Amino acid sequence: MSDLISIKGSRDGLRLRLDASVAWSELLHRLDLHLCERQSFFHGASLVIDLGEREVSSAQLDEMLALIRQHGVQATAIDSTERSTRAAARSVGLTARPLSRSPEATPMPEAEALLVMRTLRSGQVLRHTGHITLIGDVNPGGEIIAGGSVVVWGRLRGLVHAGALGDRSAIICALELRPTQLRIADLIARAPDQQALSRPEFARVVAGEIIVDGWEAFKR
């Protein structure tokens, strides 16, 4: 499935690339499964959709957009080498862009880390397919969703989901770990009832559950 559908981080956000070699109905079926299996990562996301050399009608685009909306996903633009596909995208209200395979337009590797320097406030979501390092605080109501690990150089008081594409080896680190909720892959841990002394901590999966330790216990 990963050969037909791939998700990457790019300079304009998340980028969904759909293979041009299989039948449209089969591709939509695979896309439905892909989004179902990664629901926690994709829900609420906005995507640029790369259709490559495929010619797609406005009716087919409407079908695809209805499908991804069922999973809480919105398309922001269509990239395509085909003029007819770009015209169909504009007819359904999407931004259409000629697709370039130049080095400047190449998506970032999926595992590349993202560095962000700001405070994540209530209602804001930071999402990336690889690792995320945030220099700043995550306020209550803020969310980080990462395909890899998450490091917060500050206070973590919101929700963080690491390994959101299914990686249980991901970890979550923060100078002050006081989340409303922690998730790693398919596992969930809620904030403790009692607040311990402020210190750097990290969360990881051990024996099928999320545990939190002081940073001094971290071993590579």
Short mmCIF file of C-alpha atoms in Angstrom, two decimals:
data_model
loop_
_atom_site.label_atom_id
_atom_site.label_comp_id
_atom_site.label_asym_id
_atom_site.label_seq_id
_atom_site.Cartn_x
_atom_site.Cartn_y
_atom_site.Cartn_z
CA MET A 1 0.00 0.00 0.00
CA SER A 2 2.83 2.39 0.77
CA ASP A 3 3.91 2.15 -2.89
CA LEU A 4 0.52 3.45 -4.01
CA ILE A 5 -0.08 6.05 -1.30
CA SER A 6 2.60 7.99 0.55
CA ILE A 7 2.45 10.85 3.02
CA LYS A 8 5.38 13.24 3.40
CA GLY A 9 6.16 16.45 5.17
CA SER A 10 6.86 19.35 2.81
CA ARG A 11 7.42 23.09 3.02
CA ASP A 12 3.69 23.67 2.58
CA GLY A 13 2.56 21.06 5.12
CA LEU A 14 1.49 17.47 4.66
CA ARG A 15 1.63 16.11 1.13
CA LEU A 16 -0.32 13.02 0.01
CA ARG A 17 1.01 11.38 -3.15
CA LEU A 18 -1.26 9.00 -5.05
CA ASP A 19 0.12 6.53 -7.58
CA ALA A 20 -1.02 6.99 -11.18
CA SER A 21 -0.73 3.35 -12.29
CA VAL A 22 -3.81 1.72 -10.70
CA ALA A 23 -7.53 2.08 -11.37
CA TRP A 24 -9.19 5.05 -9.66
CA SER A 25 -11.71 2.88 -7.78
CA GLU A 26 -8.91 0.69 -6.42
CA LEU A 27 -6.87 3.73 -5.43
CA LEU A 28 -9.81 5.21 -3.50
CA HIS A 29 -10.31 1.88 -1.72
CA ARG A 30 -6.64 1.85 -0.71
CA LEU A 31 -6.87 5.50 0.37
CA ASP A 32 -9.87 4.70 2.57
CA LEU A 33 -7.91 1.90 4.28
CA HIS A 34 -4.83 4.11 4.62
CA LEU A 35 -6.78 6.86 6.37
CA CYS A 36 -8.66 4.39 8.58
CA GLU A 37 -5.44 2.77 9.82
CA ARG A 38 -3.90 6.18 10.62
CA GLN A 39 -7.00 8.00 11.81
CA SER A 40 -5.41 9.56 14.87
CA PHE A 41 -2.70 11.14 12.72
CA PHE A 42 -4.85 12.39 9.85
CA HIS A 43 -8.01 13.57 11.62
CA GLY A 44 -8.18 17.35 11.33
CA ALA A 45 -5.27 17.51 8.88
CA SER A 46 -5.03 19.58 5.71
CA LEU A 47 -3.27 18.04 2.71
CA VAL A 48 -1.77 18.97 -0.61
CA ILE A 49 -2.64 16.09 -2.95
CA ASP A 50 -0.09 15.09 -5.58
CA LEU A 51 -1.80 13.30 -8.50
CA GLY A 52 1.29 13.21 -10.69
CA GLU A 53 0.53 12.31 -14.31
CA ARG A 54 -2.98 10.97 -13.68
CA GLU A 55 -5.86 12.53 -15.60
CA VAL A 56 -8.75 13.00 -13.16
CA SER A 57 -12.21 14.43 -13.84
CA SER A 58 -14.13 16.80 -11.58
CA ALA A 59 -16.53 13.95 -10.72
CA GLN A 60 -13.61 11.77 -9.61
CA LEU A 61 -12.17 14.61 -7.53
CA ASP A 62 -15.55 15.14 -5.87
CA GLU A 63 -15.58 11.44 -5.00
CA MET A 64 -12.10 11.63 -3.49
CA LEU A 65 -12.85 14.81 -1.53
CA ALA A 66 -16.02 13.27 -0.09
CA LEU A 67 -14.00 10.25 1.01
CA ILE A 68 -11.27 12.17 2.79
CA ARG A 69 -13.81 14.46 4.47
CA GLN A 70 -15.34 11.36 6.05
CA HIS A 71 -11.98 10.94 7.82
CA GLY A 72 -11.85 14.57 8.98
CA VAL A 73 -9.30 15.55 6.32
CA GLN A 74 -9.36 18.58 4.02
CA ALA A 75 -7.51 19.10 0.72
CA THR A 76 -5.93 22.54 0.22
CA ALA A 77 -4.46 22.09 -3.27
CA ILE A 78 -3.98 19.64 -6.13
CA ASP A 79 -0.58 19.27 -7.78
CA SER A 80 -0.54 17.64 -11.21
CA THR A 81 1.42 17.59 -14.45
CA GLU A 82 -1.88 17.25 -16.37
CA ARG A 83 -3.65 20.42 -17.50
CA SER A 84 -7.05 18.68 -17.55
CA THR A 85 -6.61 17.53 -13.92
CA ARG A 86 -5.70 21.05 -12.83
CA ALA A 87 -8.79 22.39 -14.61
CA ALA A 88 -10.95 19.79 -12.84
CA ALA A 89 -9.43 20.81 -9.50
CA ARG A 90 -10.29 24.46 -10.08
CA SER A 91 -13.84 23.48 -11.06
CA VAL A 92 -14.39 21.89 -7.62
CA GLY A 93 -12.94 24.88 -5.79
CA LEU A 94 -9.38 23.72 -5.14
CA THR A 95 -6.11 25.48 -5.84
CA ALA A 96 -4.41 23.74 -8.78
CA ARG A 97 -0.66 23.91 -9.31
CA PRO A 98 1.60 22.57 -12.06
CA LEU A 99 3.71 19.82 -10.59
CA SER A 100 7.46 20.28 -10.58
CA ARG A 101 9.98 17.56 -9.75
CA SER A 102 12.76 20.09 -9.29
CA PRO A 103 14.91 19.73 -6.12
CA GLU A 104 13.24 22.80 -4.64
CA ALA A 105 9.80 21.16 -4.88
CA THR A 106 10.83 17.71 -3.68
CA PRO A 107 9.05 16.74 -0.42
CA MET A 108 11.19 16.39 2.66
CA PRO A 109 12.06 12.79 3.61
CA GLU A 110 9.39 11.30 5.84
CA ALA A 111 11.79 10.75 8.73
CA GLU A 112 13.27 14.27 8.64
CA ALA A 113 12.88 16.09 11.93
CA LEU A 114 10.94 19.33 12.28
CA LEU A 115 12.26 22.12 14.54
CA VAL A 116 9.75 24.73 15.70
CA MET A 117 10.51 27.72 17.96
CA ARG A 118 7.29 29.10 19.46
CA THR A 119 4.62 28.52 22.07
CA LEU A 120 1.78 26.22 21.04
CA ARG A 121 -1.41 27.78 22.36
CA SER A 122 -4.88 26.36 22.99
CA GLY A 123 -6.53 25.23 19.77
CA GLN A 124 -3.26 25.05 17.81
CA VAL A 125 -2.06 21.74 16.34
CA LEU A 126 1.49 20.95 15.21
CA ARG A 127 1.59 17.89 12.93
CA HIS A 128 4.49 16.22 11.12
CA THR A 129 5.25 12.77 9.71
CA GLY A 130 8.71 12.59 11.33
CA HIS A 131 10.20 13.73 14.65
CA ILE A 132 9.25 17.09 16.19
CA THR A 133 11.34 19.30 18.45
CA LEU A 134 9.52 22.28 19.91
CA ILE A 135 11.51 25.02 21.66
CA GLY A 136 8.74 26.58 23.69
CA ASP A 137 5.71 25.53 25.72
CA VAL A 138 2.63 23.49 24.83
CA ASN A 139 -0.26 25.16 26.62
CA PRO A 140 -3.42 23.29 27.70
CA GLY A 141 -5.52 22.77 24.59
CA GLY A 142 -2.48 22.68 22.30
CA GLU A 143 -1.62 19.47 20.43
CA ILE A 144 1.46 17.89 18.87
CA ILE A 145 0.96 14.91 16.55
CA ALA A 146 4.11 13.27 15.18
CA GLY A 147 4.93 10.15 13.22
CA GLY A 148 8.16 9.95 15.24
CA SER A 149 9.34 11.15 18.65
CA VAL A 150 8.57 14.50 20.29
CA VAL A 151 10.92 16.70 22.31
CA VAL A 152 9.55 19.79 24.04
CA TRP A 153 12.19 22.19 25.34
CA GLY A 154 9.72 23.77 27.72
CA ARG A 155 6.48 22.99 29.57
CA LEU A 156 4.27 20.32 28.06
CA ARG A 157 0.75 20.87 29.37
CA GLY A 158 -1.32 19.92 26.30
CA LEU A 159 -1.78 16.71 24.31
CA VAL A 160 1.07 14.93 22.55
CA HIS A 161 0.75 11.91 20.27
CA ALA A 162 4.11 10.45 19.22
CA GLY A 163 4.48 7.48 16.87
CA ALA A 164 1.06 8.40 15.48
CA LEU A 165 1.64 6.31 12.35
CA GLY A 166 2.07 3.21 14.51
CA ASP A 167 5.63 3.44 15.89
CA ARG A 168 5.70 2.21 19.50
CA SER A 169 9.44 2.91 19.76
CA ALA A 170 8.78 6.67 19.70
CA ILE A 171 9.36 8.65 22.90
CA ILE A 172 8.09 11.94 24.34
CA CYS A 173 10.46 14.24 26.26
CA ALA A 174 9.90 17.56 28.00
CA LEU A 175 11.59 19.80 30.53
CA GLU A 176 8.29 19.79 32.42
CA LEU A 177 5.94 16.93 31.53
CA ARG A 178 2.43 17.86 32.74
CA PRO A 179 0.23 16.80 29.81
CA THR A 180 -3.52 16.52 29.60
CA GLN A 181 -2.87 13.32 27.67
CA LEU A 182 0.07 11.36 26.22
CA ARG A 183 -0.23 8.92 23.34
CA ILE A 184 2.39 6.70 21.76
CA ALA A 185 1.17 4.77 18.71
CA ASP A 186 -2.09 3.10 19.81
CA LEU A 187 -1.49 3.52 23.58
CA ILE A 188 -2.85 6.28 25.81
CA ALA A 189 -1.69 7.59 29.19
CA ARG A 190 -3.46 10.33 31.09
CA ALA A 191 -1.97 12.89 33.40
CA PRO A 192 -1.30 11.68 36.97
CA ASP A 193 -3.59 12.88 39.74
CA GLN A 194 -0.66 14.15 41.79
CA GLN A 195 1.86 16.59 40.38
CA ALA A 196 5.47 15.62 41.06
CA LEU A 197 8.40 18.01 41.37
CA SER A 198 9.26 19.78 38.13
CA ARG A 199 12.09 17.99 36.31
CA PRO A 200 12.96 16.81 32.80
CA GLU A 201 11.13 13.55 32.01
CA PHE A 202 10.43 11.24 29.11
CA ALA A 203 7.67 8.80 28.26
CA ARG A 204 8.16 5.50 26.44
CA VAL A 205 6.41 2.19 25.90
CA VAL A 206 7.49 -0.67 28.16
CA ALA A 207 5.66 -4.02 28.17
CA GLY A 208 2.69 -2.62 26.33
CA GLU A 209 2.10 0.49 28.44
CA ILE A 210 3.37 4.04 28.60
CA ILE A 211 5.66 4.79 31.51
CA VAL A 212 7.28 8.08 32.53
CA ASP A 213 10.81 8.34 33.97
CA GLY A 214 13.21 11.10 34.91
CA TRP A 215 15.59 12.07 32.15
CA GLU A 216 18.50 10.53 34.04
CA ALA A 217 16.99 7.07 33.35
CA PHE A 218 17.14 7.53 29.59
CA LYS A 219 19.39 5.02 27.83
CA ARG A 220 19.92 4.76 24.11
#
